[in-house]
Coordinates of C-alpha atoms in Angstrom, one line a residue:
X91 CA 0.0 0.2 -0.1
X92 CA 2.3 2.7 -1.4
X93 CA 2.2 6.3 -0.4
X94 CA -1.4 6.1 1.3
X95 CA -0.3 3.2 3.6
X96 CA 3.3 1.7 2.8
X97 CA 5.1 0.0 0.1
X98 CA 8.3 -1.3 1.7
X99 CA 10.7 0.0 -0.7
X100 CA 9.4 3.3 -1.6
X101 CA 6.1 5.0 0.2
X102 CA 8.6 6.3 2.7
X103 CA 10.8 8.5 0.8
X104 CA 10.9 11.7 -0.4
X105 CA 12.1 15.4 -0.5
X106 CA 10.8 18.4 1.5
X107 CA 8.0 19.9 0.5
X108 CA 5.7 23.0 1.5
X109 CA 2.0 23.6 1.5
X110 CA -0.5 25.6 3.2
X111 CA -4.6 25.1 3.4
X112 CA -4.8 22.1 1.3
X113 CA -7.7 19.8 1.3
X114 CA -7.5 16.3 2.4
X115 CA -6.9 14.9 -1.4
X116 CA -4.3 17.4 -2.2
X117 CA -2.4 16.3 1.1
X118 CA -2.5 12.4 -0.3
X119 CA -2.0 13.4 -3.7
X120 CA 1.3 15.2 -2.8
X121 CA 2.3 12.3 -0.7
X122 CA 1.7 10.1 -3.7
X123 CA 3.9 12.3 -5.7
X124 CA 6.8 12.0 -3.5
X125 CA 9.9 11.5 -5.5
X126 CA 11.8 8.1 -5.5
X127 CA 14.7 6.4 -6.6
X128 CA 14.7 4.8 -9.8
X129 CA 16.3 1.5 -8.3
X130 CA 16.3 0.3 -4.8
X131 CA 17.8 -2.5 -2.8
X132 CA 18.0 -3.5 1.1
X133 CA 17.7 -6.5 3.5
X134 CA 15.2 -6.8 6.3
X135 CA 14.4 -8.6 9.4
X136 CA 11.0 -9.3 10.0
X137 CA 9.8 -10.4 13.6
X138 CA 6.1 -11.7 13.6
X139 CA 4.6 -11.3 17.3
X140 CA 2.3 -14.1 17.8
X141 CA -1.2 -14.3 20.3
X142 CA 1.1 -16.8 22.5
X143 CA 3.6 -13.9 23.2
X144 CA 6.3 -15.7 20.9
X145 CA 8.4 -14.2 18.1
X146 CA 9.3 -15.5 14.5
X147 CA 12.2 -14.0 12.5
X148 CA 12.3 -13.8 9.1
X149 CA 15.5 -12.8 7.1
X150 CA 14.2 -11.2 3.7
X151 CA 15.8 -8.8 0.7
X152 CA 13.9 -6.3 -1.2
X153 CA 14.5 -4.7 -4.7
X154 CA 13.0 -2.5 -7.1
X155 CA 13.1 -0.6 -10.2
X156 CA 11.2 1.8 -11.6
X157 CA 10.2 1.6 -15.6
X158 CA 8.4 5.3 -15.7
X159 CA 5.1 3.4 -16.6
X160 CA 5.5 0.4 -14.3
X161 CA 7.3 -0.2 -11.0
X162 CA 8.6 -3.6 -10.6
X163 CA 9.0 -4.7 -6.7
X164 CA 10.4 -8.0 -5.3
X165 CA 10.7 -9.5 -2.0
X166 CA 12.6 -12.9 -1.3
X167 CA 12.5 -14.7 1.7
X168 CA 16.0 -16.1 2.9
X169 CA 15.8 -17.7 6.1
X170 CA 14.7 -19.8 7.9
X171 CA 14.9 -22.6 6.0
X172 CA 11.1 -23.6 5.9
X173 CA 10.2 -20.2 3.9
X174 CA 13.6 -19.9 2.0
X175 CA 13.1 -18.9 -1.5
X176 CA 9.5 -17.8 -0.9
X177 CA 9.1 -14.9 -3.1
X178 CA 6.7 -12.0 -4.0
X179 CA 6.8 -10.0 -7.2
X180 CA 4.5 -6.8 -8.2
X181 CA 4.0 -4.7 -11.0
X182 CA 2.4 -1.5 -10.1
X183 CA 1.1 0.8 -12.9
X184 CA 1.1 4.5 -13.2
X185 CA -2.3 6.3 -13.8
X186 CA -2.9 7.6 -17.2
X187 CA -3.5 11.4 -17.9
X188 CA -7.3 10.7 -17.0
X189 CA -6.5 9.2 -13.4
X190 CA -7.0 5.9 -14.3
X191 CA -4.9 2.8 -13.3
X192 CA -4.4 -0.6 -14.3
X193 CA -4.8 -3.2 -11.3
X194 CA -1.5 -4.5 -10.5
X195 CA 0.1 -7.7 -11.4
X196 CA 1.0 -10.0 -8.4
X197 CA 2.6 -13.3 -8.0
X198 CA 3.5 -15.1 -5.3
X199 CA 6.2 -18.3 -5.4
X200 CA 5.9 -21.0 -2.8
X201 CA 9.2 -23.4 -3.2
X202 CA 8.0 -26.2 -1.2
X203 CA 5.0 -26.6 -3.8
X204 CA 7.1 -25.7 -6.8
X205 CA 4.1 -23.4 -7.7
X206 CA 3.4 -19.5 -8.6
X207 CA 0.1 -18.4 -8.1
X208 CA -1.3 -14.6 -8.9
X209 CA -2.6 -13.1 -6.2
X210 CA -5.8 -10.6 -6.8
X211 CA -4.8 -7.1 -6.5
X212 CA -8.3 -6.5 -5.1
X213 CA -11.1 -8.5 -3.6
X214 CA -11.0 -10.8 -0.4
X215 CA -7.9 -12.3 -1.8
X216 CA -5.8 -8.7 -1.6
X217 CA -6.9 -8.3 2.3
X218 CA -5.0 -11.7 3.3
X219 CA -2.4 -12.1 5.4
X220 CA 1.0 -11.6 3.8
X221 CA 3.2 -14.4 4.3
X222 CA 1.4 -14.8 8.1
X223 CA 2.1 -11.5 9.2
X224 CA -0.3 -8.6 10.3
X225 CA 0.2 -6.6 6.9
X226 CA -2.2 -7.9 3.9
X227 CA -1.4 -7.9 0.6
X228 CA -3.2 -5.0 0.0
X229 CA -0.6 -2.8 2.3
X230 CA 2.5 -4.1 0.2
X231 CA 1.3 -2.2 -3.1
X232 CA -0.3 1.0 -4.4
X233 CA -3.9 2.3 -3.8
X234 CA -5.4 4.2 -6.5
X235 CA -6.0 7.7 -5.1
X236 CA -9.3 8.0 -7.3
X237 CA -10.6 4.7 -4.9
X238 CA -11.1 6.7 -2.0
X239 CA -12.7 9.7 -0.5
X240 CA -10.5 12.3 1.5
X241 CA -11.2 14.9 4.7
X242 CA -8.6 16.7 6.4
X243 CA -9.2 16.0 9.9
X244 CA -6.9 18.6 11.4
X245 CA -3.2 18.4 12.8
X246 CA -1.6 16.4 15.1
X247 CA 2.1 15.4 16.3
X248 CA 3.4 11.8 15.8
X249 CA 6.8 11.4 17.8
X250 CA 7.3 15.4 17.8
X251 CA 6.9 15.6 14.1
X252 CA 3.8 18.1 13.1
X253 CA 1.3 16.1 10.9
X254 CA -1.6 16.5 8.5
X255 CA -4.3 14.1 9.8
X256 CA -6.1 12.9 6.8
X257 CA -9.3 10.5 6.7
X258 CA -9.4 8.3 3.7
X259 CA -12.8 6.0 3.4
X260 CA -12.7 3.7 0.6
X261 CA -15.5 3.7 -2.0
X262 CA -15.5 -0.1 -2.0
X263 CA -17.4 -0.6 1.2
X264 CA -16.3 -4.4 0.8
X265 CA -12.6 -3.7 1.7
X266 CA -11.5 -5.4 5.0
X267 CA -10.2 -2.1 6.6
X268 CA -12.5 0.5 4.4
X269 CA -11.8 3.6 6.6
X270 CA -8.0 4.4 7.5
X271 CA -6.7 7.5 9.0
X272 CA -3.0 8.7 7.7
X273 CA -0.8 10.7 9.4
X274 CA 1.3 12.9 7.0
X275 CA 4.2 14.9 8.1
X276 CA 3.7 18.7 7.0
X277 CA 7.5 18.9 6.5
X278 CA 7.9 16.1 3.9
X279 CA 4.5 14.7 3.1
X280 CA 5.4 11.2 4.3
X281 CA 3.5 8.6 6.2
X282 CA 4.5 8.6 10.0
X283 CA 1.3 6.6 11.0
X284 CA -1.7 5.0 10.0
X285 CA -5.0 3.7 11.7
X286 CA -7.0 1.2 10.0
X287 CA -10.7 0.6 11.0
X288 CA -12.8 -2.5 10.2
X289 CA -16.0 -2.8 8.6
X290 CA -17.7 -2.0 11.8
X291 CA -15.6 0.9 12.3
X292 CA -13.9 -0.5 15.0
X293 CA -9.8 0.3 15.3
X294 CA -8.5 -2.9 13.8
X295 CA -4.5 -2.2 13.0
X296 CA -2.0 0.8 13.5
X297 CA 1.3 1.3 11.4
X298 CA 3.9 3.3 12.6
X299 CA 6.8 4.5 10.6
X300 CA 10.1 5.4 12.9
X301 CA 14.0 5.5 12.6
X302 CA 14.1 7.7 9.6
X303 CA 17.3 8.3 7.9
X304 CA 18.0 10.2 4.5
X305 CA 20.0 8.3 1.8
X306 CA 20.8 10.3 -1.1
X307 CA 18.0 13.2 -0.8
X308 CA 15.4 10.4 0.1
X309 CA 14.1 10.0 3.3
X310 CA 13.5 6.8 4.5
X311 CA 11.8 4.8 7.6
X312 CA 14.0 1.9 8.7
X313 CA 11.0 0.2 11.1
X314 CA 7.9 -0.4 10.1
X315 CA 5.3 -2.2 12.8
X316 CA 2.1 -3.0 12.0
X317 CA -0.3 -4.1 15.4
X318 CA -3.0 -5.5 15.0
X319 CA -4.9 -4.1 18.6
X320 CA -7.9 -6.5 18.4
X321 CA -5.5 -10.1 18.3
X322 CA -2.6 -8.3 20.3
X323 CA -0.4 -9.5 17.6
X324 CA 2.3 -7.5 15.5
X325 CA 4.8 -7.6 12.7
X326 CA 8.1 -5.5 12.5
X327 CA 10.2 -4.8 9.4
X328 CA 13.6 -3.6 10.2
X329 CA 15.5 -2.5 7.1
X330 CA 18.9 -2.2 6.6
X331 CA 21.8 -2.4 3.7
X332 CA 19.7 -0.1 1.9
X333 CA 21.0 1.4 -1.4
X334 CA 19.5 3.8 -4.2
X335 CA 20.2 4.3 -7.6
X336 CA 23.3 2.7 -6.6
X337 CA 24.0 0.6 -10.0
X338 CA 21.7 -1.2 -12.4
X339 CA 19.2 -4.2 -11.2
X340 CA 19.3 -6.4 -14.3
X341 CA 15.6 -6.6 -15.6
X342 CA 15.8 -10.3 -15.6
X343 CA 15.8 -10.5 -11.9
X344 CA 12.4 -9.0 -11.4
X345 CA 10.2 -11.9 -13.1
X346 CA 8.4 -15.1 -12.3
X347 CA 11.1 -17.3 -13.7
X348 CA 13.9 -15.7 -11.6
X349 CA 11.7 -16.1 -8.7
X350 CA 11.0 -19.8 -9.7
X351 CA 14.6 -20.2 -10.3
X352 CA 15.8 -19.0 -7.1
X353 CA 18.1 -16.5 -8.8
X354 CA 17.2 -13.4 -6.5
X355 CA 19.8 -13.1 -3.9

C-alpha cells in the first residue's frame, strides 16, 4: 500500500515539500507524488509476534526498479529454511492522463509447492495476510487515489513531527479495512502513522513508521510496525543495507522465472 499506507521499498521516501490550506485529497496526492529513486535494494529482518507471545524471525531481501510506466518490486525470504526462496513479485502501474490506473499484477512463489500463483490486487484475496504477518497483500502495493474519498481532520504531532491528519474512506465498502486515518508529515509529506478501521468502524490495525534516515536525499523509515490491536499480534520490518540508485538492477531479476529458479539473492 504505497503512499497511502505503505510499500516496503518506496512509499516512505521523499524530499521536503511545503503547502498551506490543502484539502485532504491534495495532501494525499502530494504524498503520492513524493520523489523516489529509480532503483532500490535492501535487506530486512521481519519479526512476527504471535498471540501466544512468541516471536518468529524472517530475513528477506527486497529490490525494485521504476521503468516509468510500471514499477517492479520483489521480496524474497532468505531464512529460516522453511520459507527460504519464497518470493512475492509486484508490477505497479502508473495512472494515465485521466487518473485511471491499471490493476497491479502480483505473483507469490512457494518453493515447497514448486508453484507460482497470482494474487488478486482487489477483493478478498488482497485482504489476506501476507506470509502470516499483520500486513495484507493490499498493504504491500499501491492504492489508486481515485478509489477513496478524503477529508482533512486537522493536525496532530506524531513523535514530535507535526502531521496532517487525513481520513481516507474507500468507495468499495467490501474492503477489510475500508476506512483509515493517515498522519502525513507537514515537512515532507511522508507517512508517519496510519490507523485502519474495520467494517464495523472499530480500530483494527495501527502502522507506525520510525527510525528515519536520509539516503541520497530520500527520507526513509527503517522500522515499520503493523499492530493488530484486536488480536494483540504485531509484525515489524527493520530495514538495513539500503542502496538507492546504486547501479542498475538486472531486468531479468524482476520476473516470475527468476523467482522460480531461485536467482534473486
